[in-house]
Amino acid sequence: MADSEAAIRAVARRADHVYWVREWPDKPIWRDRLRRWMDPASYHFDRTATPPEPWVDRPAGYYERTGWRIRAAYVRSDLAFEVEYVVCNPCKIGWVEAPHSYEGYKRCGLASAALRSLRHVYPGVQWHTGGGHFREAEPFWSSISVGVPGGYTQRGRCRHVEPGRAR
């Protein structure tokens, strides 16, 4: 257990060391889905491949928000945390949505580390969310928003960032 906690803390400390991905090659494309449907026995998709850095920043896929990005943390080969975000450079406003720590990785500092890293990568940006906060998440948002421009308050997207599209 202590070894696992040490690994999680090490990943949280490395939040500024991000592997940036233009395209997400490990995600199945429509041909892969067709192959899996036609011959499930021969289909192999390796979801356990460990990325070169514990933190990966990739485009959100077709089934997620098009134009948005996902910052994800891996502990060894386990997906531990994800948050979706988009930044409007002309308006200097960013939105984060759906931060999620997976079982075994909750309350380990990964969400705080990810949001801190995004603020570091995008200095001078006001940070908001598109939706409201769940009641059980309010203490997290209250603590993480101290001193953050925008304070992760709810705000609609600007005209440059339409739902499903970002510039």
XYZ file of N, CA and C in Angstrom:
501
model
N 0.818 -1.196 0.000
C 0.000 0.000 0.000
C 0.860 1.258 0.000
N 1.927 1.250 0.817
C 2.813 2.408 0.882
C 3.515 2.611 -0.450
N 3.863 1.510 -1.136
C 4.495 1.596 -2.448
C 3.550 2.253 -3.448
N 2.284 1.897 -3.391
C 1.280 2.471 -4.282
C 1.089 3.963 -4.008
N 1.019 4.341 -2.729
C 0.873 5.755 -2.367
C 2.081 6.564 -2.815
N 3.268 5.999 -2.698
C 4.486 6.684 -3.137
C 4.473 6.873 -4.651
N 3.999 5.883 -5.388
C 3.911 5.995 -6.849
C 2.922 7.078 -7.259
N 1.796 7.162 -6.549
C 0.795 8.184 -6.853
C 1.346 9.574 -6.550
N 2.021 9.727 -5.415
C 2.620 11.023 -5.074
C 3.679 11.426 -6.099
N 4.439 10.460 -6.595
C 5.464 10.742 -7.610
C 4.815 11.226 -8.905
N 3.693 10.632 -9.275
C 2.977 11.064 -10.471
C 2.442 12.485 -10.279
N 1.880 12.777 -9.119
C 1.362 14.121 -8.848
C 2.482 15.164 -8.917
N 3.670 14.818 -8.439
C 4.801 15.761 -8.489
C 5.263 16.025 -9.924
N 5.023 15.090 -10.827
C 5.479 15.227 -12.211
C 4.392 15.793 -13.129
N 3.435 16.497 -12.583
C 2.301 16.997 -13.379
C 2.720 17.975 -14.469
N 3.867 18.608 -14.344
C 4.330 19.525 -15.387
C 5.110 18.810 -16.486
N 5.350 17.532 -16.324
C 6.042 16.725 -17.339
C 4.976 15.975 -18.126
N 4.573 16.573 -19.230
C 3.408 16.086 -19.973
C 3.829 15.620 -21.361
N 3.303 14.501 -21.757
C 3.490 13.999 -23.115
C 2.327 14.527 -23.948
N 2.627 15.461 -24.878
C 1.594 16.101 -25.683
C 1.351 15.274 -26.931
N 0.090 14.972 -27.198
C -0.292 14.134 -28.324
C -1.180 14.936 -29.266
N -0.831 14.950 -30.557
C -1.700 15.610 -31.539
C -2.883 14.725 -31.876
N -2.600 13.468 -32.112
C -3.657 12.484 -32.380
C -3.499 11.374 -31.368
N -4.567 10.694 -31.052
C -4.532 9.628 -30.045
C -4.505 8.292 -30.765
N -3.292 7.767 -31.085
C -3.202 6.560 -31.897
C -3.676 5.304 -31.186
N -3.657 5.302 -29.863
C -4.053 4.108 -29.126
C -5.554 3.947 -29.008
N -6.296 4.935 -29.479
C -7.745 4.852 -29.400
C -8.263 4.174 -30.666
N -9.171 3.217 -30.544
C -9.634 2.515 -31.739
C -10.368 3.448 -32.696
N -10.059 3.311 -33.977
C -10.748 4.086 -34.999
C -11.866 3.232 -35.577
N -12.624 3.763 -36.533
C -13.790 3.044 -37.038
C -13.392 1.711 -37.663
N -12.212 1.646 -38.296
C -11.775 0.363 -38.874
C -11.569 -0.677 -37.781
N -10.989 -0.232 -36.653
C -10.793 -1.149 -35.525
C -12.119 -1.645 -34.986
N -13.092 -0.745 -34.901
C -14.412 -1.151 -34.408
C -15.072 -2.144 -35.353
N -14.929 -1.899 -36.663
C -15.490 -2.829 -37.651
C -14.800 -4.185 -37.551
N -13.482 -4.193 -37.426
C -12.721 -5.440 -37.304
C -13.152 -6.197 -36.052
N -13.343 -5.469 -34.961
C -13.770 -6.106 -33.718
C -15.172 -6.698 -33.867
N -16.032 -6.000 -34.587
C -17.393 -6.483 -34.773
C -17.416 -7.717 -35.681
N -16.603 -7.713 -36.748
C -16.613 -8.826 -37.700
C -15.922 -10.069 -37.165
N -14.818 -9.891 -36.455
C -14.061 -11.040 -35.963
C -13.512 -10.730 -34.570
N -14.357 -10.826 -33.553
C -13.936 -10.440 -32.203
C -12.754 -11.246 -31.677
N -12.606 -12.501 -32.097
C -11.534 -13.343 -31.574
C -10.155 -12.852 -32.016
N -10.052 -12.288 -33.209
C -8.738 -11.871 -33.708
C -8.396 -10.426 -33.347
N -9.366 -9.698 -32.810
C -9.148 -8.285 -32.504
C -8.357 -8.130 -31.216
N -7.342 -7.289 -31.249
C -6.569 -6.996 -30.046
C -6.312 -5.497 -29.989
N -6.730 -4.875 -28.900
C -6.477 -3.458 -28.673
C -5.872 -3.326 -27.289
N -4.625 -2.883 -27.218
C -3.902 -2.828 -25.957
C -4.174 -1.522 -25.229
N -5.069 -1.557 -24.253
C -5.377 -0.367 -23.454
C -4.408 -0.206 -22.291
N -3.517 -1.160 -22.090
C -2.615 -1.087 -20.943
C -1.252 -0.537 -21.312
N -1.062 -0.098 -22.553
C 0.230 0.444 -22.948
C 0.553 1.661 -22.089
N 1.728 1.669 -21.510
C 2.140 2.761 -20.644
C 2.670 3.909 -21.491
N 2.164 5.127 -21.300
C 2.679 6.273 -22.065
C 4.097 6.611 -21.616
N 4.845 7.371 -22.435
C 6.221 7.704 -22.078
C 6.343 8.622 -20.859
N 5.331 9.375 -20.541
C 5.297 10.204 -19.334
C 4.042 9.820 -18.555
N 4.045 10.035 -17.237
C 2.838 9.687 -16.489
C 1.655 10.590 -16.810
N 1.922 11.778 -17.367
C 0.846 12.694 -17.729
C 0.779 12.796 -19.244
N -0.431 12.676 -19.771
C -0.657 12.755 -21.214
C -1.696 13.832 -21.476
N -1.452 14.639 -22.486
C -2.412 15.641 -22.921
C -2.756 15.299 -24.359
N -4.011 14.972 -24.585
C -4.422 14.501 -25.908
C -5.721 15.159 -26.322
N -6.012 15.145 -27.623
C -7.305 15.671 -28.064
C -8.437 14.790 -27.544
N -9.538 15.426 -27.212
C -10.732 14.655 -26.872
C -11.228 14.030 -28.166
N -11.690 12.829 -28.088
C -12.067 12.102 -29.294
C -13.468 12.396 -29.778
N -13.849 11.646 -30.774
C -15.138 11.812 -31.430
C -16.288 11.680 -30.442
N -16.177 10.741 -29.509
C -17.274 10.506 -28.568
C -17.206 11.440 -27.364
N -16.157 12.255 -27.303
C -16.030 13.225 -26.227
C -16.330 14.595 -26.826
N -15.736 15.649 -26.318
C -15.963 16.996 -26.848
C -14.944 17.302 -27.936
N -15.388 17.416 -29.165
C -14.513 17.724 -30.270
C -13.909 19.108 -30.080
N -12.599 19.225 -30.277
C -11.909 20.490 -30.098
C -11.365 20.691 -28.694
N -11.803 19.900 -27.758
C -11.307 19.975 -26.400
C -10.098 19.053 -26.267
N -9.411 19.169 -25.152
C -8.290 18.281 -24.861
C -8.554 17.586 -23.532
N -7.848 16.498 -23.320
C -7.949 15.748 -22.071
C -6.564 15.640 -21.460
N -6.446 16.055 -20.209
C -5.212 15.868 -19.448
C -5.451 14.639 -18.584
N -4.608 13.630 -18.730
C -4.795 12.359 -18.029
C -3.515 11.959 -17.307
N -3.676 11.299 -16.173
C -2.541 10.799 -15.393
C -2.597 9.278 -15.351
N -1.448 8.683 -15.533
C -1.312 7.225 -15.445
C -0.370 6.892 -14.299
N -0.779 5.955 -13.473
C 0.099 5.412 -12.447
C 0.441 4.019 -12.930
N 1.706 3.889 -13.317
C 2.167 2.702 -14.033
C 1.336 2.610 -15.320
N 0.554 1.579 -15.514
C -0.269 1.520 -16.732
C -1.744 1.791 -16.440
N -2.091 2.126 -15.191
C -3.484 2.406 -14.822
C -3.842 3.856 -15.105
N -4.976 4.058 -15.755
C -5.507 5.406 -15.915
C -6.052 5.833 -14.564
N -5.466 6.883 -13.991
C -5.817 7.294 -12.635
C -6.693 8.534 -12.590
N -6.522 9.447 -13.553
C -7.235 10.723 -13.502
C -7.379 11.283 -14.907
N -8.505 11.980 -15.146
C -8.735 12.693 -16.407
C -9.517 13.970 -16.135
N -9.225 15.001 -16.931
C -10.025 16.227 -16.920
C -10.050 16.750 -18.357
N -11.217 17.204 -18.798
C -11.356 17.789 -20.125
C -11.231 19.297 -19.995
N -10.589 19.932 -21.006
C -10.442 21.381 -20.949
C -10.349 21.962 -22.349
N -10.621 23.243 -22.432
C -10.443 24.005 -23.665
C -10.043 25.417 -23.256
N -9.203 26.041 -24.084
C -8.750 27.404 -23.818
C -9.026 28.245 -25.050
N -9.636 29.404 -24.842
C -9.841 30.376 -25.908
C -8.715 31.403 -25.780
N -7.755 31.340 -26.690
C -6.618 32.260 -26.623
C -7.005 33.720 -26.834
N -7.908 34.045 -27.790
C -8.261 35.469 -27.950
C -8.891 36.079 -26.693
N -9.720 35.304 -26.000
C -10.405 35.823 -24.806
C -9.624 35.562 -23.521
N -8.601 34.722 -23.580
C -7.826 34.337 -22.391
C -8.732 33.736 -21.316
N -9.615 32.821 -21.771
C -10.518 32.124 -20.859
C -10.371 30.624 -21.113
N -10.352 29.857 -20.034
C -10.297 28.407 -20.143
C -11.440 27.781 -19.364
N -11.875 26.625 -19.837
C -12.938 25.869 -19.162
C -12.424 24.481 -18.868
N -12.732 23.983 -17.683
C -12.445 22.598 -17.336
C -13.778 21.913 -17.063
N -13.855 20.671 -17.449
C -15.078 19.896 -17.254
C -14.717 18.483 -16.827
N -15.562 17.913 -16.057
C -15.540 16.494 -15.704
C -14.204 15.988 -15.166
N -13.618 16.643 -14.144
C -12.428 16.030 -13.552
C -12.840 14.738 -12.859
N -12.085 13.686 -13.101
C -12.486 12.396 -12.548
C -11.266 11.583 -12.140
N -11.219 11.219 -10.871
C -10.209 10.290 -10.369
C -10.851 8.914 -10.304
N -10.152 7.921 -10.807
C -10.681 6.563 -10.817
C -10.469 5.908 -9.455
N -11.197 4.833 -9.217
C -11.130 4.135 -7.928
C -9.690 3.792 -7.579
N -9.358 4.029 -6.326
C -8.009 3.786 -5.855
C -7.111 5.010 -5.973
N -7.591 6.040 -6.681
C -6.777 7.241 -6.897
C -7.488 8.512 -6.442
N -8.583 8.370 -5.741
C -9.319 9.540 -5.254
C -8.612 10.124 -4.033
N -8.666 11.443 -3.911
C -8.088 12.173 -2.784
C -6.583 11.931 -2.646
N -5.907 11.866 -3.792
C -4.456 11.664 -3.793
C -3.700 12.867 -4.342
N -4.416 13.934 -4.709
C -3.759 15.133 -5.196
C -3.577 15.211 -6.702
N -4.085 14.230 -7.436
C -3.911 14.248 -8.891
C -4.731 15.355 -9.548
N -5.949 15.582 -9.083
C -6.788 16.643 -9.664
C -6.162 18.010 -9.417
N -5.721 18.255 -8.207
C -5.074 19.536 -7.897
C -3.828 19.725 -8.741
N -3.033 18.680 -8.891
C -1.805 18.762 -9.683
C -2.116 19.047 -11.152
N -3.149 18.410 -11.685
C -3.509 18.617 -13.093
C -3.962 20.052 -13.332
N -4.821 20.569 -12.479
C -5.315 21.936 -12.655
C -4.194 22.958 -12.456
N -3.310 22.709 -11.519
C -2.163 23.595 -11.306
C -1.265 23.586 -12.556
N -1.057 22.429 -13.141
C -0.237 22.317 -14.340
C -0.867 23.059 -15.519
N -2.183 22.958 -15.672
C -2.860 23.686 -16.748
C -2.709 25.196 -16.558
N -2.822 25.665 -15.324
C -2.636 27.102 -15.070
C -1.211 27.533 -15.394
N -0.249 26.645 -15.175
C 1.150 26.940 -15.485
C 1.371 27.005 -17.001
N 0.753 26.100 -17.744
C 0.910 26.046 -19.200
C 0.211 27.222 -19.870
N -0.909 27.672 -19.303
C -1.699 28.770 -19.861
C -1.742 29.936 -18.876
N -0.635 30.677 -18.742
C -0.631 31.790 -17.783
C -1.541 32.926 -18.254
N -2.131 33.612 -17.297
C -2.988 34.755 -17.606
C -4.388 34.386 -18.062
N -4.737 33.119 -17.979
C -6.065 32.651 -18.399
C -6.986 32.606 -17.195
N -8.226 33.074 -17.380
C -9.266 32.918 -16.350
C -9.861 31.520 -16.512
N -10.017 30.798 -15.424
C -10.507 29.421 -15.480
C -11.934 29.324 -14.959
N -12.767 28.631 -15.716
C -14.179 28.452 -15.380
C -14.601 27.020 -15.656
N -15.829 26.715 -15.300
C -16.461 25.457 -15.701
C -17.722 25.822 -16.466
N -18.161 24.916 -17.312
C -19.378 25.161 -18.072
C -20.620 24.832 -17.274
N -20.493 23.910 -16.363
C -21.638 23.491 -15.559
C -21.418 23.795 -14.098
N -22.409 23.464 -13.314
C -22.301 23.663 -11.875
C -21.472 22.566 -11.236
N -21.252 22.674 -9.949
C -20.456 21.696 -9.220
C -21.384 20.802 -8.400
N -21.073 19.518 -8.372
C -21.823 18.609 -7.511
C -21.602 19.027 -6.061
N -22.611 18.851 -5.250
C -22.528 19.258 -3.848
C -21.333 18.611 -3.141
N -21.081 17.332 -3.406
C -19.967 16.656 -2.734
C -18.603 17.139 -3.234
N -18.576 17.828 -4.386
C -17.318 18.342 -4.930
C -17.063 19.798 -4.545
N -18.021 20.448 -3.916
C -17.862 21.863 -3.573
C -16.642 22.143 -2.692
N -16.322 21.305 -1.695
C -15.106 21.577 -0.907
C -13.838 21.545 -1.773
N -13.787 20.629 -2.732
C -12.633 20.578 -3.638
C -12.522 21.868 -4.431
N -13.614 22.286 -5.071
C -13.576 23.493 -5.893
C -13.276 24.734 -5.051
N -13.789 24.774 -3.827
C -13.500 25.916 -2.943
C -12.018 25.995 -2.617
N -11.399 24.857 -2.355
C -9.980 24.873 -1.989
C -9.087 25.112 -3.201
N -9.419 24.562 -4.332
C -8.567 24.675 -5.518
C -8.688 26.037 -6.187
N -9.792 26.746 -5.966
C -10.027 28.004 -6.670
C -9.404 29.227 -5.996
N -8.824 29.056 -4.817
C -8.240 30.192 -4.096
C -7.107 30.795 -4.928
N -7.245 32.074 -5.224
C -6.214 32.782 -5.973
C -6.177 32.495 -7.465
N -7.156 31.764 -7.971
C -7.194 31.421 -9.398
C -8.083 32.425 -10.121
N -7.561 33.116 -11.141
C -8.421 34.022 -11.905
C -9.618 33.268 -12.487
N -10.802 33.762 -12.254
C -12.021 33.092 -12.688
C -12.592 32.182 -11.620
N -11.722 31.622 -10.783
C -12.142 30.821 -9.640
C -12.919 29.564 -9.967
N -12.803 29.054 -11.192
C -13.539 27.851 -11.614
C -15.043 28.007 -11.386
N -15.521 29.235 -11.566
C -16.956 29.478 -11.453
C -17.627 29.117 -12.769
N -18.918 28.938 -12.718
C -19.674 28.575 -13.911
C -19.742 29.768 -14.863
N -19.451 29.514 -16.122
C -19.518 30.556 -17.138
C -19.754 29.899 -18.487
N -20.635 30.488 -19.271
C -20.881 29.994 -20.621
C -19.672 30.223 -21.505
N -19.585 29.462 -22.570
C -18.452 29.588 -23.480
C -18.558 30.868 -24.297
N -17.419 31.383 -24.691
C -17.383 32.593 -25.510
C -17.747 32.242 -26.955
N -17.810 33.246 -27.795
C -18.212 33.013 -29.180
C -17.160 32.251 -29.975
N -15.910 32.224 -29.491
C -14.849 31.500 -30.183
C -14.895 30.002 -29.917
N -15.514 29.635 -28.822
C -15.569 28.224 -28.428
C -17.025 27.782 -28.416
N -17.406 27.150 -29.475
C -18.772 26.631 -29.551
C -18.786 25.232 -28.953
N -19.941 24.756 -28.539
C -19.991 23.379 -28.044
C -19.480 22.446 -29.135
N -18.481 21.662 -28.782
C -17.935 20.715 -29.731
C -16.874 21.299 -30.637
N -16.463 22.551 -30.445
C -15.452 23.146 -31.320
C -14.614 24.159 -30.541
N -13.330 24.171 -30.794
C -12.456 25.149 -30.143
C -11.484 25.706 -31.161
N -10.991 26.900 -30.881
C -10.001 27.522 -31.766
C -8.686 27.616 -31.064
